[in-house]
Amino acid sequence: MAKGLSVSAKTLNLEINAQFGSLLLHLQARIPAQGVTAIFGPSGSGKSTLLRLIAGFTRPESGLIQLGETTWTDTQNDIHLAPHLRACGYIFQDGRLFSHLTVDQNLAFARARACADRPGPDEAALVTSLGLANLLQRRTETLSGGEIQRVALARALISNPHILLLDEPLSALDADSKAEILPYLTETLRHCDIPAIFVSHSVDEVAYLSDNTLLLNNGRKQAFGPTANILQSLDLDGIADDRDAGAMVVAQITGHDARLCLTHVAVADQTLTLPAIPDLPVSDRIRLRIRARDVAIATHRPEGLSIRNILPVRLEAIEQDLETSSAELLLSLGETRLRARLTRAAVEALKLEIGQDVFALIKSVSFDSRITAS
Amino acid sequence: MAKGLSVSAKTLNLEINAQFGSLLLHLQARIPAQGVTAIFGPSGSGKSTLLRLIAGFTRPESGLIQLGETTWTDTQNDIHLAPHLRACGYIFQDGRLFSHLTVDQNLAFARARACADRPGPDEAALVTSLGLANLLQRRTETLSGGEIQRVALARALISNPHILLLDEPLSALDADSKAEILPYLTETLRHCDIPAIFVSHSVDEVAYLSDNTLLLNNGRKQAFGPTANILQSLDLDGIADDRDAGAMVVAQITGHDARLCLTHVAVADQTLTLPAIPDLPVSDRIRLRIRARDVAIATHRPEGLSIRNILPVRLEAIEQDLETSSAELLLSLGETRLRARLTRAAVEALKLEIGQDVFALIKSVSFDSRITAS
Amino acid sequence: MIDPGPLWLTLKLASLVTMILLVVGTPLAWWLAMTQSRIKPVIEALTALPLVLPPTVLGFYLLLVMSPNSPLGALWVTMTGTTLTFSFTGLVIASVFYSLPFMVQPLQTTFQSIGKAPLEAAASLRASPFDTFMTVVIPLSRRGFLTAGVLSFAHTIGEFGVVLMVGGNIPDQTRVISIAIYEHVETLNYAQAHILSAGLIAFSFAVLVAVYSINGKGSVRVG
Amino acid sequence: MIDPGPLWLTLKLASLVTMILLVVGTPLAWWLAMTQSRIKPVIEALTALPLVLPPTVLGFYLLLVMSPNSPLGALWVTMTGTTLTFSFTGLVIASVFYSLPFMVQPLQTTFQSIGKAPLEAAASLRASPFDTFMTVVIPLSRRGFLTAGVLSFAHTIGEFGVVLMVGGNIPDQTRVISIAIYEHVETLNYAQAHILSAGLIAFSFAVLVAVYSINGKGSVRVG
Amino acid sequence: RAASPQSVTVAVATNFSDTLNALDLAFQRETGHSITAVSGSTGQLYAQIVNGAPFDILLAADQLRPSRLATTQFAVGESQFTYASGALALWSTRLEITPSRGRDQLASGAFSTLAIANPALAPYGLAALETLDNLNLTEALEGSIVRGENIGQTYLLVSTGNADLGLIALSQLVREDRPTQNSGWRIPATLHSPIHQDAILLRHGAENEAAQAFLTFLNGETARGIIVTHGYTVTQP
Ligand SMILES: Nc1ncnc2c1ncn2[C@@H]1O[C@H](COP(=O)(O)OP(=O)(O)OP(=O)(O)O)[C@@H](O)[C@H]1O
Ligand SMILES: Nc1ncnc2c1ncn2[C@@H]1O[C@H](COP(=O)(O)OP(=O)(O)OP(=O)(O)O)[C@@H](O)[C@H]1O
Ligand SMILES: [Mg+2]
Ligand SMILES: [Mg+2]
C-alpha cells in the first residue's frame, strides 16, 4: 500500500493517429504510469498495435507519446526515441525467446541489460515462482506453449523496465498456473514499482490485476477509467464473456474470522462476508467484484439458505432482452450499484417492478477481490 | 442427431512410449474417432507432444498409432506413415499461416488439397462465421493474434481432414468471438463428420465441445472417459479453474416456452428450466453442466426467490477444506449426482448433515449445454 | 565494330548454366538442408571444392576428364559422334561444375532458415513433400534463389579460366565475352577491351538493378 | 621438393581477405538487409558487379586504378613510399574487392530471413542496435556466416587472375599456390601440377569437412 | 587459287595473334582460304591439343612445345619450322630511354621496378633473364623484378605505369597504331639466346588443304614481310 504512493505520479500521455491497413488507430489517453492499466477490447481492435506504438516499434503518422517529462514520440518535432532507449519491457503475444540461447541465457541476456537505477525483482524467487527451475538448461525450441510464456514473463521482469507492456502474457497457461502467477505478478510489479500495461481477453485477469482500464474498439477509445467503473459499465456486453459482467464495489474491512477463514466487510452500512483476505488490517478499503450472474433476488428475506450475503436493495431498472431468456436488473444499495441477471420468467413470476424494495442474494464464494491503491 | 450415428465407429488407438527431454510420454488410449475428444492437462504435461505424435511430426521410441484399420505408426514393424498421407488436420498453437500467401491464398492452399471423399464445410459460411470476409486480401504478417487463429481454423476446416487436431485454437480470442465460434465449430465438425482432438485450458470450452476427455498429467493418462464423468471427478482440482468444477447431468427435453425463451427438461423426474435450445425436438436427450458454485442449498423450499430451479436432493457427502472458507457438497437426485460449493460458515449455520434432505437451488442462467451424440 | 557473337554466346551460356544449376542444385541444397546423414559434412565440403582450384587448373582437369582419351569423353564420342571438349555442351558442363557452389550454398542456407514449422503446416493440409517444396519452400526462399541465381549467373559470365581451357576459344562456339575481353587485353587492344568491358558492365548493371528492384517490391515486412 | 612458400602465402592471403571481408561485408550486408532506401537495388547490383568481369580483366582495371599514374595510386605512393601494385597489400585489396559479392550476398540473405521479431525482442530488453547485432543477429546467422566465409575463403584460394595481374608473381610476396600450379601446367610439368593440386584439394577438403562437422553439431531443430 | 575456299584453325600464341590477323588478310587475298584464330598461352594450347582440340596448326611462342608435339601422334613431325624470331626491348613510360643510354639506364638501378615476363612460362622472360645475367645485373636488380604471366601482361605493367621499366617484345613497340610515348632500347641479340617461335602442322589439319596452303604462305615472301614489320626477325630458309 505504502509503496503504491511513494513514486511521483507520472503519466503516459498518448495522442495517436495512425492508419494500419484498414485499422484507424485514433485515440488520446493519459495513462497513470503507476500500477497496472488494462487494455481490453475485441480481437483486431488495435491493442497490440497500440503497444507497439508505445514501445516505438512502429511510428504513428501523427502523434505524441510521453512518459512523464520524457518525450518518446512527437511527430510534429520529428522525435522518435529508439525502442531500446525507452526502457520499455515487452511481452509479445508470440513469446519471442531467443532461439540461439538456452532459457538460462535468455534470462542472462535480460539481466546484463537490466535497468540498474532501482532494485529489480529477486531472480531466484522469480525462477521458483514461475516454475522455471527445471527448464533453465533447455533450448527454447523444446519448450511448451505455457513454458514459453513463463520464460518470456521472467525475462521481461528481470530486465526491470521503467514500464512493462504485456500482450496477453497468460493466454497459453492453464488455470492453475494462472492462479499461481497472477498474485506473484501483481506483487512483483508493485514491489519493484514497475507500471504495466496489460492486454488481456479475460475479465478475470483484468479485474484482478488492473487499476485502470482502457476499453478499445475498432482503434478508438471507448472508455477509460478506474477498472471498477469500466467493468461496471454496460458496454462490456460484446467484449467480455456475459458470465463476467457485473459490478465493482468498494468495501471496508470490518473483521476477520480465522476459524471459518472469512473476512467481513462493510458496504454501504451492510455487512458482506467473503473468503479470508488475511493480510489486510481492519478498516482497509478493498474492491470487490460482484458478477450479475451471481446475484439472485428475493422478494422477502429468505431463511435457511446457504447464501449468507443478503442485502436489502432497491430495484432501479429492469432491462429485458426479448431475444433471450434473460433480464438484467440494476439495484441500488445507498450509493452503490449492483447488477443482477435473472430469467425473464423470474421477473414475471416475482412481479418485479421498478422502485420495489427487494433483497439481493450474493453467494459468498463468488467474490473476486483486489486491494485498491488508494 | 441422426448424423452422429451414421458413421462406423472407428477408434484412434494410441499406445505410446516416448521420451522428450525430461518428459516421458507413456500412455495407452482408445479414442473414439467420432465427435470431439478433449485433451486437458497442465502446461507442459505433453498435450502438444501427443498431438504431434498423432500427426506424425515426431516418432515415438516405441508405440502404435492406428486410426480404424489404418496403421499410422507402428515402431515394431517400422511403419511410419508420412504426415501428409494421414489426412490429419492440425491447428498449431502458434498459427503457422503461410507468410508468402494472403489469407485468401492460405485458404485456397487448403482447398486445393482438401479430402474430396466426402462433402466438406461450406466455405462461404465459414468465412462469414469466422469473420474473415474483410481479411481475405491481407498479408498474414499484418493480422492480429485473434485473426491468425481464426484463419488457421478456417484453413484447417476447409482441408476437410479425416481427423482434426486442435492445439488451443481459441486462446487468443475474446469471449465474444469465442461465443460465436464455438457453436459454429461444433456444428461444422458434426455436419462434416470430422472427428476432432482438442487441446484446451478452458473447462468451458472442453465442456461445450467435447464428448470425451483425456486427462493428461506429466505425460501420463490420468483419466479418460466421457467428458461428463471426467469433469465430475474431483481430480480437476489443480487443473481447472475452481470456478468451473461441477457436475454433468443428462436431461430430456420436455417442452419449449417460446415467449420467455425457455426450454424445460426433465432430470430424474424433476423439471429444470434453462435458456431456450430452440432447434431440439421434445424428448431429445441433452447434457447439462451444473457448476458447484452455482448451486445453493436451502433447508426448506424457499418462496419468492428469483432462482426457479429448485430440486429436492439428498446430502451425500460434505468435504470441508479447513485451509479455506469453502466446503464442497455431494448431492444425489435419484441416480444423478450434483455438487454444491458453500462456505463452511453456511454449512455450520444451516447445521447440514450427511443424509439430510435439502433443496438444491440452481440459477437457471448458469447452464452450459451440449447435445450428446447418443 | 563489335562482334555480337561472344556476347550472345555468353548470355546463352550463363542462362543455360543458371537454369541447369537451378534444377541440379536445388534438390541437392534441399537434401543438404534436411538430411541428418553422417556424410552430410563430406558432401557439403565436396560442393565447395570446385572453388578451391584455380579456374585454369580446374579447367585442365576437366579437360583431362572430358577428353576423348578418357573413358568418359570416349563414351560421349561414341554416343554423340562429337567430342565434349571444345563444344558448347562441354562448356556448359564445365561451367555447371564450377559454379555449383554458388547455387548450392546460398540455397542451403535459405532452406535451413525456413525451419520445420511451414513444412508441418503444409503436411497437415495434405501437401506431399514435393508439393510442399514447390508451393511453400520455393516461394519462402525467394531471396535465397535470387542470391544463388545472381551469383551463379554473374560468375558464369565472368568466369573464364575453365571456359578457356575446356572450350578452346573457338569463335561462335566457345568464345564467350570474357575470353574476348581477355584477348583484347592480352593483345594490347585496350580500346576494344574498354568498350567491351563497359558494355558488359552497363548491361549487367542494368539487369541486376532490374532484378533487385523487382525483388524489393511487395516484400514489406511487419514485425 | 615442394616449396611451402606459395601455400603459406595463399593461406595468409585467403585468411586475411576473409577476415577483412567479414569486417567490411557484414555492415554492408546488414545495411542492405535493413534499409528501405531507394538506392538499395543500385548498391545491391554494385556489390554483385565484380563477379561479372573476368578476373584478369578486373585485374587489368585494378592495375589502372592502382598504378602510380592514377590519383589513387599516386596518393598511396606519397603516403607509404611504395606502390600498391606488386605488394601483398595490393593483393589483399584486389582480392577483397573481387570476393566482396561472396561475402555480402549470402549474409544479406541470412539477415533478411531473421526478420524483425528477434530485433524487437532485444530492443525491449534495452539492447542497443549494435548490441543486438552482436549478440542476437550474428549468432542467429551462424549458417550464413559459414557459407559466406567458405565461399570467400575458397574463392580467394582459387582466385588467380586478379592476383596474377596485380601481384607481379614475386616469390614469397605475391606468388600464391594457384599461380604455382598454373605454372606447372603451362610448362607441361603435369606431375608436379597433379601433386600440388591433390595437396591443395586434400587440405581444403579436410578443412571444409571439419568446418561443416563443427557447424552441424548442436543445431538440432525441433519443430 | 584452290577450287573451294576452306578454313584453317590456327592455335596461336597470344603474342603473335595480332600479327596473325594481318597475315589472315593477305592469306585470304592470296589463296581464298580463311583463318580461324584461337589464341592462348602456348602451354594451354598444348594441353588442349593433346586432349583432342580441333586445331590444324600451332603457332607457338617457343620451340619446346612444338618439338614435344612432333614426337607424338598429335602433330606431323617433319612440318615444324621457325616462323618468326622475337627481339627484346627495354621500355618505359616514365623514363626517357634512348638507344644510346639504355644500357646505362638499366644498370643504374635508378628505378624501383623492372617488369619481365615469367621466365618459366614465356621465352621472352627467359631471354630477359639471360640479358640481365649477361649484363651482370641479376643480383643487383633481384628485388626490383616483377613478372607478368606472359609478355602481354608485361607490356601492360609498363604501359600502365605500374612498373618503371620493362623488358618487352620489340613487336609490341612497333605497332603502327601505338606510337611509342618514349623511345626504347632494342636489346642486342647477342645478350640472349634467340627467341625462336615455331610452327607445326597438327594431326587434325594433316588432311586439310588450306592448312598446307597456310604453312606454305607463312614461309613465303609476303608473310615474311608482314612478320618483319611487326617487329620480328625471320631467318632465311
Ligand atoms: N500493417 C498493417 N496492415 C494492415 N492491417 C493491419 C496492420 N497492422 C495491423 N493491422 C490490423 O489492425 C487490426 C488491429 O491489429 P492488432 O494486432 O492491434 O489487434 P489486437 O487488438 O491486438 O487483436 P488480438 O486480440 O486478436 O491480438 C487488425 O485487424 C490487424 O489486422
Ligand atoms: N525435444 C524435447 N526436448 C526436451 N523437452 C521437450 C521436448 N519436447 C517437449 N519437451 C518437454 O515436454 C513437455 C511437454 O511439452 P508439450 O509442448 O507437449 O506441453 P503441453 O502440454 O502442450 O503444454 P502447454 O499447455 O504449455 O502448451 C514440456 O515440458 C516440454 O518442454
Ligand atoms: Mg494482439
Ligand atoms: Mg502445447
Short mmCIF file of C-alpha atoms in Angstrom, two decimals, chain B residues 12-20 23-28 31 39 45-67 71-75 79-84 86 88-90 92 163 165 167 197 199 214 216 219-220, chain C residues 120, chain D residues 222:
data_model
loop_
_atom_site.label_atom_id
_atom_site.label_comp_id
_atom_site.label_asym_id
_atom_site.label_seq_id
_atom_site.Cartn_x
_atom_site.Cartn_y
_atom_site.Cartn_z
CA LEU B 12 -7.93 -43.89 -32.75
CA ASN B 13 -5.78 -46.40 -30.98
CA LEU B 14 -2.80 -44.98 -29.13
CA GLU B 15 -0.02 -46.89 -27.42
CA ILE B 16 2.83 -44.55 -26.89
CA ASN B 17 6.12 -44.65 -25.16
CA ALA B 18 8.42 -41.77 -25.90
CA GLN B 19 10.97 -39.66 -24.16
CA PHE B 20 11.31 -35.96 -24.97
CA LEU B 23 9.13 -35.66 -20.40
CA LEU B 24 8.25 -39.32 -20.54
CA LEU B 25 5.08 -39.67 -22.56
CA HIS B 26 3.69 -43.04 -21.70
CA LEU B 27 0.07 -43.81 -22.35
CA GLN B 28 -2.49 -46.08 -23.92
CA ILE B 31 -10.14 -42.62 -28.53
CA ILE B 39 -7.08 -33.31 -24.02
CA SER B 45 2.04 -32.20 -19.49
CA GLY B 46 2.63 -33.35 -23.05
CA LYS B 47 -0.55 -32.32 -24.85
CA SER B 48 1.12 -30.73 -27.86
CA THR B 49 3.67 -33.52 -27.95
CA LEU B 50 0.88 -36.09 -28.12
CA LEU B 51 -0.82 -34.26 -30.98
CA ARG B 52 2.48 -34.09 -32.85
CA LEU B 53 2.91 -37.82 -32.46
CA ILE B 54 -0.57 -38.45 -33.81
CA ALA B 55 0.03 -36.14 -36.77
CA GLY B 56 3.30 -37.95 -37.43
CA PHE B 57 5.62 -34.98 -36.98
CA THR B 58 7.63 -36.90 -34.43
CA ARG B 59 8.07 -40.60 -33.86
CA PRO B 60 7.80 -42.38 -30.56
CA GLU B 61 10.63 -44.65 -29.46
CA SER B 62 8.08 -47.38 -29.31
CA GLY B 63 4.41 -47.23 -29.97
CA LEU B 64 1.41 -47.88 -32.09
CA ILE B 65 -0.97 -45.35 -33.61
CA GLN B 66 -3.92 -46.61 -35.60
CA LEU B 67 -6.96 -44.89 -36.98
CA THR B 71 -1.85 -48.17 -39.04
CA TRP B 72 -0.13 -44.82 -38.89
CA THR B 73 2.79 -45.61 -36.67
CA ASP B 74 3.99 -49.00 -35.59
CA THR B 75 7.52 -49.00 -34.31
CA ILE B 79 5.81 -48.34 -40.03
CA HIS B 80 5.56 -44.59 -40.08
CA LEU B 81 3.02 -43.15 -42.47
CA ALA B 82 4.11 -39.75 -43.77
CA PRO B 83 2.21 -36.88 -42.14
CA HIS B 84 0.63 -35.66 -45.36
CA ARG B 86 -2.69 -39.13 -42.64
CA CYS B 88 -4.80 -35.20 -40.21
CA GLY B 89 -5.70 -31.53 -39.95
CA TYR B 90 -3.73 -29.59 -37.37
CA PHE B 92 -0.98 -25.21 -34.27
CA ILE B 163 -9.40 -36.11 -38.17
CA LEU B 165 -6.18 -31.86 -34.13
CA ASP B 167 -3.97 -27.15 -30.14
CA ILE B 197 -8.99 -33.86 -30.74
CA VAL B 199 -6.40 -29.26 -26.50
CA LEU B 214 -8.35 -37.38 -21.81
CA LEU B 216 -3.03 -35.80 -19.08
CA GLY B 219 2.99 -37.39 -19.82
CA ARG B 220 0.63 -39.96 -18.35
CA GLU C 120 4.49 -29.31 -40.89
CA VAL D 222 12.66 -29.30 -33.27
#
